[in-house]
PDB file of C-alpha atoms in Angstrom:
ATOM      1  CA  MET A1449     114.952 111.418 101.773  1.00 77.00           C
ATOM      2  CA  ARG A1450     112.531 114.079 100.554  1.00 84.00           C
ATOM      3  CA  LEU A1451     110.211 114.174 103.710  1.00 88.00           C
ATOM      4  CA  VAL A1452     107.257 116.887 103.679  1.00 90.00           C
ATOM      5  CA  GLU A1453     105.786 116.408 106.969  1.00 91.00           C
ATOM      6  CA  ARG A1454     102.260 116.265 108.124  1.00 93.00           C
ATOM      7  CA  ALA A1455     101.776 120.422 108.882  1.00 91.00           C
ATOM      8  CA  ALA A1456     103.808 121.081 105.346  1.00 90.00           C
ATOM      9  CA  TRP A1457     100.668 119.151 103.580  1.00 93.00           C
ATOM     10  CA  GLY A1458      97.867 120.636 105.677  1.00 93.00           C
ATOM     11  CA  ALA A1459      97.423 118.259 108.078  1.00 95.00           C
ATOM     12  CA  PRO A1460      97.660 118.460 112.170  1.00 95.00           C
ATOM     13  CA  ALA A1461     101.046 117.956 113.176  1.00 93.00           C
ATOM     14  CA  THR A1462     100.199 114.575 114.950  1.00 95.00           C
ATOM     15  CA  SER A1463      97.887 111.486 113.799  1.00 97.00           C
ATOM     16  CA  PRO A1464      95.344 110.503 116.234  1.00 97.00           C
ATOM     17  CA  ALA A1465      95.703 106.835 115.156  1.00 97.00           C
ATOM     18  CA  ALA A1466      97.123 103.920 117.681  1.00 97.00           C
ATOM     19  CA  TYR A1467     100.361 103.507 118.589  1.00 97.00           C
ATOM     20  CA  LEU A1468     102.409 101.190 117.138  1.00 96.00           C
ATOM     21  CA  PRO A1469     105.381  99.799 118.748  1.00 94.00           C
ATOM     22  CA  SER A1470     106.896  97.824 115.938  1.00 94.00           C
ATOM     23  CA  ALA A1471     106.132  96.062 112.753  1.00 95.00           C
ATOM     24  CA  ARG A1472     106.956  93.383 110.550  1.00 94.00           C
ATOM     25  CA  GLY A1473     108.047  95.302 107.946  1.00 95.00           C
ATOM     26  CA  VAL A1474     105.877  97.834 105.298  1.00 97.00           C
ATOM     27  CA  LYS A1475     103.155  97.231 102.641  1.00 97.00           C
ATOM     28  CA  VAL A1476     103.151  98.968  99.214  1.00 98.00           C
ATOM     29  CA  HIS A1477      99.827 100.054  97.796  1.00 98.00           C
ATOM     30  CA  TYR A1478      98.585 102.451  94.830  1.00 98.00           C
ATOM     31  CA  LEU A1479      95.246 103.795  94.426  1.00 97.00           C
ATOM     32  CA  GLY A1480      93.599 101.854  92.360  1.00 94.00           C
ATOM     33  CA  SER A1481      91.404 103.971  90.355  1.00 95.00           C
ATOM     34  CA  ALA A1482      92.440 106.190  87.876  1.00 95.00           C
ATOM     35  CA  TYR A1483      94.944 108.873  87.978  1.00 96.00           C
ATOM     36  CA  SER A1484      97.130 111.441  85.984  1.00 94.00           C
ATOM     37  CA  SER A1485     100.633 112.313  85.970  1.00 90.00           C
ATOM     38  CA  ARG A1486     100.593 115.990  87.535  1.00 88.00           C
ATOM     39  CA  ALA A1487     102.938 118.854  88.543  1.00 86.00           C
ATOM     40  CA  HIS A1488     104.686 118.575  91.876  1.00 85.00           C
ATOM     41  CA  SER A1489     102.908 122.018  92.686  1.00 85.00           C
ATOM     42  CA  LEU A1490      99.849 119.580  92.512  1.00 90.00           C
ATOM     43  CA  CYS A1491     100.345 116.711  94.799  1.00 92.00           C
ATOM     44  CA  ASP A1492     100.152 117.958  98.304  1.00 93.00           C
ATOM     45  CA  ASP A1493      96.131 118.609  96.723  1.00 94.00           C
ATOM     46  CA  TYR A1494      96.005 115.049  96.188  1.00 97.00           C
ATOM     47  CA  VAL A1495      97.168 114.102  99.412  1.00 97.00           C
ATOM     48  CA  ARG A1496      95.038 116.350 101.185  1.00 97.00           C
ATOM     49  CA  LYS A1497      91.961 114.670  98.908  1.00 97.00           C
ATOM     50  CA  ILE A1498      92.656 111.364  99.928  1.00 97.00           C
ATOM     51  CA  ARG A1499      92.673 112.355 103.819  1.00 97.00           C
ATOM     52  CA  ALA A1500      89.347 114.161 103.143  1.00 97.00           C
ATOM     53  CA  GLU A1501      87.707 111.256 101.592  1.00 97.00           C
ATOM     54  CA  HIS A1502      89.131 108.531 104.357  1.00 97.00           C
ATOM     55  CA  LEU A1503      87.730 110.697 106.624  1.00 97.00           C
ATOM     56  CA  ALA A1504      84.242 111.018 105.291  1.00 97.00           C
ATOM     57  CA  ASN A1505      84.352 107.407 104.404  1.00 95.00           C
ATOM     58  CA  ALA A1506      81.814 106.490 107.454  1.00 93.00           C
ATOM     59  CA  LYS A1507      81.995 102.743 106.886  1.00 93.00           C
ATOM     60  CA  GLU A1508      85.509 102.116 107.359  1.00 93.00           C
ATOM     61  CA  ASN A1509      85.163 105.179 110.138  1.00 94.00           C
ATOM     62  CA  TYR A1510      88.886 106.429 109.527  1.00 96.00           C
ATOM     63  CA  VAL A1511      90.594 108.616 112.055  1.00 97.00           C
ATOM     64  CA  ASP A1512      93.369 110.124 109.578  1.00 98.00           C
ATOM     65  CA  ILE A1513      94.578 109.449 106.215  1.00 98.00           C
ATOM     66  CA  ALA A1514      95.018 105.588 106.227  1.00 98.00           C
ATOM     67  CA  TYR A1515      98.425 105.406 104.951  1.00 98.00           C
ATOM     68  CA  ASN A1516     101.423 106.005 107.078  1.00 98.00           C
ATOM     69  CA  ALA A1517     103.329 107.775 104.229  1.00 98.00           C
ATOM     70  CA  VAL A1518     102.467 108.628 100.407  1.00 98.00           C
ATOM     71  CA  VAL A1519     104.876 109.022  97.748  1.00 97.00           C
ATOM     72  CA  CYS A1520     104.674 111.125  94.607  1.00 95.00           C
ATOM     73  CA  GLU A1521     106.164 110.540  91.229  1.00 92.00           C
ATOM     74  CA  HIS A1522     108.553 113.286  92.117  1.00 89.00           C
ATOM     75  CA  GLY A1523     109.856 110.851  94.898  1.00 90.00           C
ATOM     76  CA  TYR A1524     108.497 112.972  97.615  1.00 92.00           C
ATOM     77  CA  VAL A1525     107.553 111.403 100.815  1.00 93.00           C
ATOM     78  CA  TYR A1526     104.642 112.847 102.367  1.00 95.00           C
ATOM     79  CA  GLU A1527     104.355 111.961 106.260  1.00 96.00           C
ATOM     80  CA  GLY A1528     100.655 109.868 106.552  1.00 97.00           C
ATOM     81  CA  ARG A1529      99.893 109.216 110.031  1.00 97.00           C
ATOM     82  CA  GLY A1530     103.583 108.703 110.117  1.00 96.00           C
ATOM     83  CA  LEU A1531     105.871 106.485 112.471  1.00 95.00           C
ATOM     84  CA  HIS A1532     104.727 104.515 115.339  1.00 96.00           C
ATOM     85  CA  LYS A1533     101.506 104.470 114.351  1.00 97.00           C
ATOM     86  CA  ARG A1534      98.877 102.002 113.352  1.00 97.00           C
ATOM     87  CA  THR A1535      97.825 102.069 109.550  1.00 98.00           C
ATOM     88  CA  GLY A1536      94.064 101.663 108.488  1.00 97.00           C
ATOM     89  CA  ALA A1537      95.133 100.761 104.985  1.00 97.00           C
ATOM     90  CA  ASN A1538      95.584  96.930 105.327  1.00 96.00           C
ATOM     91  CA  GLY A1539      92.429  95.350 105.167  1.00 94.00           C
ATOM     92  CA  ASN A1540      91.725  94.679 108.713  1.00 95.00           C
ATOM     93  CA  ALA A1541      92.645  94.602 112.215  1.00 95.00           C
ATOM     94  CA  GLU A1542      95.373  91.736 112.258  1.00 95.00           C
ATOM     95  CA  LEU A1543      96.880  93.097 108.986  1.00 96.00           C
ATOM     96  CA  ASN A1544      97.061  96.989 109.907  1.00 96.00           C
ATOM     97  CA  GLY A1545      98.553  96.066 113.384  1.00 96.00           C
ATOM     98  CA  ARG A1546     101.042  93.893 111.408  1.00 96.00           C
ATOM     99  CA  ASP A1547     102.582  95.988 108.892  1.00 97.00           C
ATOM    100  CA  TYR A1548     103.423 100.010 107.866  1.00 98.00           C
ATOM    101  CA  ALA A1549     101.481 100.944 104.687  1.00 98.00           C
ATOM    102  CA  VAL A1550     102.809 103.281 102.009  1.00 98.00           C
ATOM    103  CA  CYS A1551     101.005 104.574  99.201  1.00 98.00           C
ATOM    104  CA  ALA A1552     102.600 105.318  95.534  1.00 98.00           C
ATOM    105  CA  LEU A1553     100.240 108.304  93.445  1.00 97.00           C
ATOM    106  CA  LEU A1554      99.922 105.319  90.687  1.00 96.00           C
ATOM    107  CA  GLY A1555      96.690 104.469  88.797  1.00 95.00           C
ATOM    108  CA  SER A1556      94.933 101.608  87.924  1.00 94.00           C
ATOM    109  CA  SER A1557      94.530 103.818  84.748  1.00 94.00           C
ATOM    110  CA  GLY A1558      96.055 106.528  83.106  1.00 94.00           C
ATOM    111  CA  PHE A1559      99.339 107.103  85.215  1.00 93.00           C
ATOM    112  CA  THR A1560     100.272 103.028  85.944  1.00 94.00           C
ATOM    113  CA  GLU A1561     104.025 102.939  85.414  1.00 93.00           C
ATOM    114  CA  PRO A1562     106.005 104.053  88.225  1.00 93.00           C
ATOM    115  CA  PRO A1563     108.972 106.238  87.203  1.00 92.00           C
ATOM    116  CA  ASP A1564     111.938 105.877  88.723  1.00 90.00           C
ATOM    117  CA  ALA A1565     111.940 108.931  90.896  1.00 89.00           C
ATOM    118  CA  MET A1566     109.033 107.449  92.818  1.00 94.00           C
ATOM    119  CA  LEU A1567     110.664 104.025  93.112  1.00 94.00           C
ATOM    120  CA  ALA A1568     113.584 105.924  94.709  1.00 91.00           C
ATOM    121  CA  GLY A1569     110.842 107.782  97.043  1.00 92.00           C
ATOM    122  CA  LEU A1570     109.236 104.407  98.084  1.00 95.00           C
ATOM    123  CA  ARG A1571     112.600 103.244  98.879  1.00 93.00           C
ATOM    124  CA  ASP A1572     113.299 106.029 101.263  1.00 91.00           C
ATOM    125  CA  ALA A1573     109.863 105.336 103.044  1.00 94.00           C
ATOM    126  CA  ILE A1574     110.677 101.851 103.512  1.00 94.00           C
ATOM    127  CA  GLU A1575     113.863 102.780 104.979  1.00 90.00           C
ATOM    128  CA  TRP A1576     112.646 105.868 107.153  1.00 91.00           C
ATOM    129  CA  PHE A1577     110.030 102.965 108.514  1.00 94.00           C
ATOM    130  CA  ARG A1578     113.090 100.782 109.522  1.00 90.00           C
ATOM    131  CA  ALA A1579     115.253 103.310 110.847  1.00 86.00           C
ATOM    132  CA  ASN A1580     113.034 105.338 113.043  1.00 89.00           C
ATOM    133  CA  GLY A1581     109.782 103.152 113.230  1.00 91.00           C
ATOM    134  CA  ALA A1582     111.107  99.895 114.068  1.00 92.00           C
ATOM    135  CA  ALA A1583     110.067  98.185 111.077  1.00 93.00           C
ATOM    136  CA  GLY A1584     111.414  94.588 110.137  1.00 91.00           C
ATOM    137  CA  ASP A1585     113.049  93.865 107.071  1.00 89.00           C
ATOM    138  CA  TRP A1586     109.358  92.361 105.226  1.00 93.00           C
ATOM    139  CA  VAL A1587     108.314  94.183 101.981  1.00 95.00           C
ATOM    140  CA  GLY A1588     105.606  93.307 100.022  1.00 96.00           C
ATOM    141  CA  GLY A1589     102.036  94.337  98.453  1.00 96.00           C
ATOM    142  CA  HIS A1590      98.920  94.966 100.041  1.00 97.00           C
ATOM    143  CA  LYS A1591      97.629  91.947  97.871  1.00 95.00           C
ATOM    144  CA  ASP A1592      99.867  89.707 100.326  1.00 94.00           C
ATOM    145  CA  GLY A1593      97.512  88.106 102.834  1.00 90.00           C
ATOM    146  CA  TYR A1594      94.400  90.135 101.660  1.00 94.00           C
ATOM    147  CA  ALA A1595      92.169  89.322  98.249  1.00 94.00           C
ATOM    148  CA  THR A1596      93.095  92.661  96.353  1.00 95.00           C
ATOM    149  CA  ALA A1597      94.585  93.880  93.211  1.00 96.00           C
ATOM    150  CA  CYS A1598      96.476  96.560  94.856  1.00 97.00           C
ATOM    151  CA  PRO A1599      99.079  97.789  94.202  1.00 97.00           C
ATOM    152  CA  GLY A1600      99.121  97.018  90.568  1.00 95.00           C
ATOM    153  CA  ALA A1601     101.133  94.532  88.355  1.00 94.00           C
ATOM    154  CA  PRO A1602     104.002  97.274  87.509  1.00 94.00           C
ATOM    155  CA  LEU A1603     104.345  98.314  91.221  1.00 96.00           C
ATOM    156  CA  TYR A1604     104.058  94.560  92.563  1.00 95.00           C
ATOM    157  CA  ALA A1605     106.740  93.404  90.156  1.00 94.00           C
ATOM    158  CA  TRP A1606     108.902  95.854  91.837  1.00 93.00           C
ATOM    159  CA  VAL A1607     108.204  94.782  95.296  1.00 94.00           C
ATOM    160  CA  LYS A1608     108.716  90.947  94.157  1.00 92.00           C
ATOM    161  CA  ALA A1609     112.276  91.923  93.236  1.00 89.00           C
ATOM    162  CA  GLY A1610     113.028  93.119  96.551  1.00 89.00           C
ATOM    163  CA  ALA A1611     112.019  97.231  96.121  1.00 90.00           C
ATOM    164  CA  PRO A1612     115.290  97.727  94.844  1.00 87.00           C
ATOM    165  CA  ARG A1613     116.608 101.335  94.791  1.00 83.00           C
ATOM    166  CA  PRO A1614     116.967 102.539  90.894  1.00 82.00           C
ATOM    167  CA  GLY A1615     120.320 102.583  89.639  1.00 65.00           C
ATOM    168  CA  GLY A1616     121.627 100.614  92.335  1.00 47.00           C
ATOM    169  CA  THR A1617     121.615 100.951  96.316  1.00 38.00           C
ATOM    170  CA  GLY A1618     123.304 104.209  96.763  1.00 37.00           C
ATOM    171  CA  GLY A1619     120.443 106.517  97.399  1.00 38.00           C
ATOM    172  CA  GLY A1620     119.773 107.024  93.451  1.00 38.00           C
ATOM    173  CA  SER A1621     123.663 107.081  92.374  1.00 38.00           C
ATOM    174  CA  ASP A1622     124.238 104.574  89.475  1.00 40.00           C
ATOM    175  CA  GLY A1623     127.106 102.722  91.556  1.00 42.00           C
ATOM    176  CA  GLU A1624     128.307 103.012  94.852  1.00 46.00           C
ATOM    177  CA  ASP A1625     130.818 105.616  94.115  1.00 60.00           C
ATOM    178  CA  GLN A1626     129.304 108.114  91.308  1.00 67.00           C
ATOM    179  CA  TYR A1627     125.818 109.824  90.534  1.00 72.00           C
ATOM    180  CA  THR A1628     124.928 110.626  87.362  1.00 73.00           C
ATOM    181  CA  VAL A1629     122.819 114.203  87.106  1.00 73.00           C
ATOM    182  CA  ARG A1630     119.640 114.392  86.162  1.00 72.00           C
ATOM    183  CA  ALA A1631     117.375 116.922  84.490  1.00 66.00           C
ATOM    184  CA  GLY A1632     116.276 119.650  87.758  1.00 70.00           C
ATOM    185  CA  ASP A1633     119.126 118.336  89.486  1.00 75.00           C
ATOM    186  CA  THR A1634     121.034 120.903  91.802  1.00 82.00           C
ATOM    187  CA  LEU A1635     123.893 120.266  93.951  1.00 82.00           C
ATOM    188  CA  SER A1636     121.948 120.701  97.129  1.00 80.00           C
ATOM    189  CA  GLY A1637     119.258 118.372  95.862  1.00 76.00           C
ATOM    190  CA  ILE A1638     121.627 115.903  95.102  1.00 78.00           C
ATOM    191  CA  ALA A1639     123.225 115.969  98.737  1.00 74.00           C
ATOM    192  CA  ARG A1640     119.954 116.077 100.443  1.00 67.00           C
ATOM    193  CA  ARG A1641     118.451 112.812  98.333  1.00 63.00           C
ATOM    194  CA  LEU A1642     122.097 111.029  99.299  1.00 66.00           C
ATOM    195  CA  ASP A1643     122.255 111.955 102.818  1.00 60.00           C
ATOM    196  CA  LEU A1644     125.415 113.982 102.272  1.00 70.00           C
ATOM    197  CA  ASP A1645     127.120 117.342 102.877  1.00 72.00           C
ATOM    198  CA  TRP A1646     127.009 119.507  99.970  1.00 78.00           C
ATOM    199  CA  ARG A1647     130.093 121.470 101.090  1.00 78.00           C
ATOM    200  CA  GLU A1648     131.471 118.156 100.625  1.00 78.00           C
ATOM    201  CA  LEU A1649     130.169 116.681  97.606  1.00 79.00           C
ATOM    202  CA  ALA A1650     131.237 119.984  95.813  1.00 81.00           C
ATOM    203  CA  LYS A1651     134.734 119.793  97.459  1.00 78.00           C
ATOM    204  CA  VAL A1652     135.562 115.944  95.885  1.00 75.00           C
ATOM    205  CA  ASN A1653     134.350 117.006  92.445  1.00 73.00           C
ATOM    206  CA  GLY A1654     135.780 120.338  92.120  1.00 76.00           C
ATOM    207  CA  LEU A1655     132.800 122.781  92.282  1.00 79.00           C
ATOM    208  CA  SER A1656     133.170 126.314  93.358  1.00 77.00           C
ATOM    209  CA  GLU A1657     130.437 129.156  92.985  1.00 77.00           C
ATOM    210  CA  PRO A1658     127.708 128.915  91.653  1.00 78.00           C
ATOM    211  CA  TYR A1659     127.957 125.214  92.054  1.00 81.00           C
ATOM    212  CA  THR A1660     126.116 124.484  88.669  1.00 82.00           C
ATOM    213  CA  VAL A1661     125.967 120.898  87.621  1.00 79.00           C
ATOM    214  CA  TYR A1662     124.906 119.557  84.095  1.00 76.00           C
ATOM    215  CA  VAL A1663     122.662 116.652  82.822  1.00 69.00           C
ATOM    216  CA  GLY A1664     124.724 113.881  82.195  1.00 67.00           C
ATOM    217  CA  GLN A1665     127.368 114.727  84.112  1.00 74.00           C
ATOM    218  CA  GLU A1666     129.327 111.980  86.833  1.00 73.00           C
ATOM    219  CA  LEU A1667     129.564 113.296  90.107  1.00 77.00           C
ATOM    220  CA  ASP A1668     132.051 111.354  92.518  1.00 75.00           C
ATOM    221  CA  LEU A1669     130.455 110.835  95.926  1.00 74.00           C
ATOM    222  CA  PRO A1670     132.443 111.573  99.143  1.00 69.00           C
ATOM    223  CA  GLU A1671     132.074 108.780 101.666  1.00 57.00           C
ATOM    224  CA  SER A1672     128.632 108.645 103.230  1.00 47.00           C
ATOM    225  CA  GLY A1673     129.210 106.261 106.026  1.00 44.00           C
ATOM    226  CA  GLY A1674     130.322 105.771 109.227  1.00 46.00           C
ATOM    227  CA  GLY A1675     134.699 105.573 109.957  1.00 45.00           C
ATOM    228  CA  THR A1676     136.346 102.713 111.094  1.00 46.00           C
ATOM    229  CA  GLN A1677     136.971 104.279 114.508  1.00 62.00           C
ATOM    230  CA  ALA A1678     134.860 106.900 116.494  1.00 74.00           C
ATOM    231  CA  PRO A1679     136.304 110.114 118.068  1.00 80.00           C
ATOM    232  CA  PRO A1680     137.398 109.368 121.586  1.00 84.00           C
ATOM    233  CA  TYR A1681     133.959 109.688 123.961  1.00 88.00           C
ATOM    234  CA  PRO A1682     133.941 113.295 125.761  1.00 89.00           C
ATOM    235  CA  GLY A1683     132.166 112.047 128.917  1.00 90.00           C
ATOM    236  CA  ARG A1684     128.240 112.459 129.639  1.00 90.00           C
ATOM    237  CA  SER A1685     128.779 116.148 130.861  1.00 91.00           C
ATOM    238  CA  ALA A1686     128.945 116.971 127.102  1.00 92.00           C
ATOM    239  CA  PHE A1687     125.307 116.082 126.758  1.00 94.00           C
ATOM    240  CA  VAL A1688     123.471 118.373 129.356  1.00 94.00           C
ATOM    241  CA  LEU A1689     120.135 120.579 128.245  1.00 94.00           C
ATOM    242  CA  GLY A1690     120.462 123.710 127.326  1.00 92.00           C
ATOM    243  CA  ARG A1691     124.348 123.587 127.547  1.00 92.00           C
ATOM    244  CA  ARG A1692     126.812 124.068 124.514  1.00 91.00           C
ATOM    245  CA  HIS A1693     129.764 121.525 123.506  1.00 91.00           C
ATOM    246  CA  GLN A1694     131.200 121.009 119.981  1.00 85.00           C
ATOM    247  CA  ALA A1695     130.824 117.250 120.646  1.00 89.00           C
ATOM    248  CA  VAL A1696     126.913 117.598 119.861  1.00 92.00           C
ATOM    249  CA  THR A1697     127.553 119.344 116.656  1.00 89.00           C
ATOM    250  CA  ASP A1698     129.634 116.242 116.222  1.00 87.00           C
ATOM    251  CA  LEU A1699     126.896 113.888 117.324  1.00 93.00           C
ATOM    252  CA  ASP A1700     124.155 115.993 115.502  1.00 91.00           C
ATOM    253  CA  ARG A1701     126.065 115.154 112.220  1.00 86.00           C
ATOM    254  CA  GLN A1702     125.907 111.511 112.328  1.00 87.00           C
ATOM    255  CA  LEU A1703     122.249 111.919 113.458  1.00 90.00           C
ATOM    256  CA  VAL A1704     121.726 113.563 109.990  1.00 85.00           C
ATOM    257  CA  ARG A1705     123.710 111.222 107.961  1.00 80.00           C
ATOM    258  CA  LEU A1706     121.881 107.836 110.130  1.00 84.00           C
ATOM    259  CA  GLY A1707     118.155 109.720 109.175  1.00 83.00           C
ATOM    260  CA  PHE A1708     117.338 110.343 112.925  1.00 89.00           C
ATOM    261  CA  THR A1709     116.005 114.047 112.432  1.00 89.00           C
ATOM    262  CA  ARG A1710     112.363 113.785 113.166  1.00 89.00           C
ATOM    263  CA  HIS A1711     112.342 116.171 115.784  1.00 90.00           C
ATOM    264  CA  HIS A1712     113.139 119.894 115.300  1.00 89.00           C
ATOM    265  CA  ASP A1713     111.579 123.311 115.707  1.00 83.00           C
ATOM    266  CA  GLY A1714     110.065 123.313 112.361  1.00 81.00           C
ATOM    267  CA  ASN A1715     112.808 124.381 110.327  1.00 74.00           C
ATOM    268  CA  GLY A1716     114.551 120.567 109.926  1.00 79.00           C
ATOM    269  CA  TYR A1717     116.982 119.507 112.252  1.00 84.00           C
ATOM    270  CA  GLN A1718     120.509 121.505 111.797  1.00 84.00           C
ATOM    271  CA  PRO A1719     123.524 120.643 113.555  1.00 86.00           C
ATOM    272  CA  GLY A1720     124.757 122.483 116.395  1.00 87.00           C
ATOM    273  CA  PRO A1721     126.455 122.799 119.717  1.00 90.00           C
ATOM    274  CA  LEU A1722     123.630 123.326 121.676  1.00 93.00           C
ATOM    275  CA  PHE A1723     121.718 120.327 123.403  1.00 94.00           C
ATOM    276  CA  THR A1724     118.381 120.679 122.970  1.00 95.00           C
ATOM    277  CA  ALA A1725     115.023 118.655 123.957  1.00 94.00           C
ATOM    278  CA  TYR A1726     115.368 117.758 120.013  1.00 94.00           C
ATOM    279  CA  THR A1727     118.507 116.418 119.960  1.00 95.00           C
ATOM    280  CA  ARG A1728     117.493 113.966 123.227  1.00 95.00           C
ATOM    281  CA  ARG A1729     114.469 112.927 121.608  1.00 94.00           C
ATOM    282  CA  ASN A1730     116.348 112.424 118.276  1.00 94.00           C
ATOM    283  CA  ILE A1731     119.213 110.342 119.830  1.00 95.00           C
ATOM    284  CA  ALA A1732     116.297 108.312 121.829  1.00 94.00           C
ATOM    285  CA  ASP A1733     114.855 107.440 118.180  1.00 92.00           C
ATOM    286  CA  PHE A1734     118.276 106.198 117.441  1.00 92.00           C
ATOM    287  CA  GLN A1735     118.956 104.070 120.720  1.00 92.00           C
ATOM    288  CA  ARG A1736     115.534 102.613 119.810  1.00 91.00           C
ATOM    289  CA  SER A1737     116.478 101.149 116.487  1.00 89.00           C
ATOM    290  CA  ARG A1738     119.427  99.617 118.202  1.00 87.00           C
ATOM    291  CA  PRO A1739     119.608  96.089 120.415  1.00 83.00           C
ATOM    292  CA  GLU A1740     122.378  97.085 122.135  1.00 84.00           C
ATOM    293  CA  LEU A1741     120.372 100.598 123.315  1.00 88.00           C
ATOM    294  CA  SER A1742     117.060  99.699 123.001  1.00 86.00           C
ATOM    295  CA  ASN A1743     116.439  98.766 126.882  1.00 86.00           C
ATOM    296  CA  ASP A1744     117.398 102.436 127.791  1.00 87.00           C
ATOM    297  CA  PRO A1745     116.585 104.868 125.069  1.00 92.00           C
ATOM    298  CA  ASP A1746     116.852 108.037 127.500  1.00 93.00           C
ATOM    299  CA  GLY A1747     118.245 110.143 124.698  1.00 95.00           C
ATOM    300  CA  TYR A1748     121.506 110.785 126.740  1.00 95.00           C
ATOM    301  CA  PRO A1749     124.205 109.396 124.660  1.00 95.00           C
ATOM    302  CA  GLY A1750     126.832 106.953 126.386  1.00 92.00           C
ATOM    303  CA  PRO A1751     129.870 105.730 125.254  1.00 90.00           C
ATOM    304  CA  VAL A1752     128.208 102.687 123.413  1.00 91.00           C
ATOM    305  CA  THR A1753     125.641 105.166 121.725  1.00 93.00           C
ATOM    306  CA  TRP A1754     128.850 107.451 120.568  1.00 92.00           C
ATOM    307  CA  GLU A1755     130.529 104.547 119.107  1.00 88.00           C
ATOM    308  CA  LEU A1756     127.745 103.395 117.144  1.00 89.00           C
ATOM    309  CA  ALA A1757     126.669 106.600 115.469  1.00 89.00           C
ATOM    310  CA  HIS A1758     129.755 107.371 114.630  1.00 83.00           C
ATOM    311  CA  THR A1759     131.029 103.989 113.563  1.00 79.00           C
ATOM    312  CA  LEU A1760     127.495 102.317 111.430  1.00 78.00           C
ATOM    313  CA  ARG A1761     127.087 102.845 108.265  1.00 63.00           C
ATOM    314  CA  ARG A1762     123.440 104.226 106.741  1.00 56.00           C
TER     315      ARG A1762
END
């Protein structure tokens, strides 16, 4: 998932929107106005424009950009109000408290057909809300339950088809075990998109420096899901704030694989042996996502947390 956090595109780090403990699912939106395709370097300008227009809308009295996320044609997910925040985009107070809202930078005229990269980004956002925001499995359009044309015919057809990931279910791959290199791809970029370790991806495909990939090349994918058995639980003494233990690095890798990485020092969440407050918060997010653990999401991994983190598939 190519997430652009709020601070990175020019919004305050945290949205002032009301807290949303959980959601039925996710509603997909589009702009509903003319929009033109643009270079990726200009996409954050447009997201800032949306936020400024929403804040200036005295009738709606928005406290922030209305959407929980915005997805551009290049597949990047811009954090809007974000996780566990009530949207302002679904039409009324009841609907805003029921589902998250993700908006595609797609117009009612001009740029109207969602490319594969955008659909992959929308799917990334949906899975992000499910994994980290306690969203349910339901996916719909803005028009479901509210009188509007949004999200437009092409995007709504994708929604009604189940919002499938382009090329299958493998994070943008052409099958479960392979990925076909596209224009602009790099090995590290492919690895990020598929939630893989780039070193493992290189190893499986026999690549060495400078790790060049070519358009149309088919890459074999390493196993990206959890294993069938977790390593032995190291004990609670391995997970003490401010202390180092190799088991922390191991667990960090599982958090990255599963997508529980929203807490970090500003440089992304990196696996390492130090058990930090960021580690604890990401573990707590994982615990909240699991019915077996949600009653006590304290951020300190016990045997069940350890087992599930290693064996669940993303």
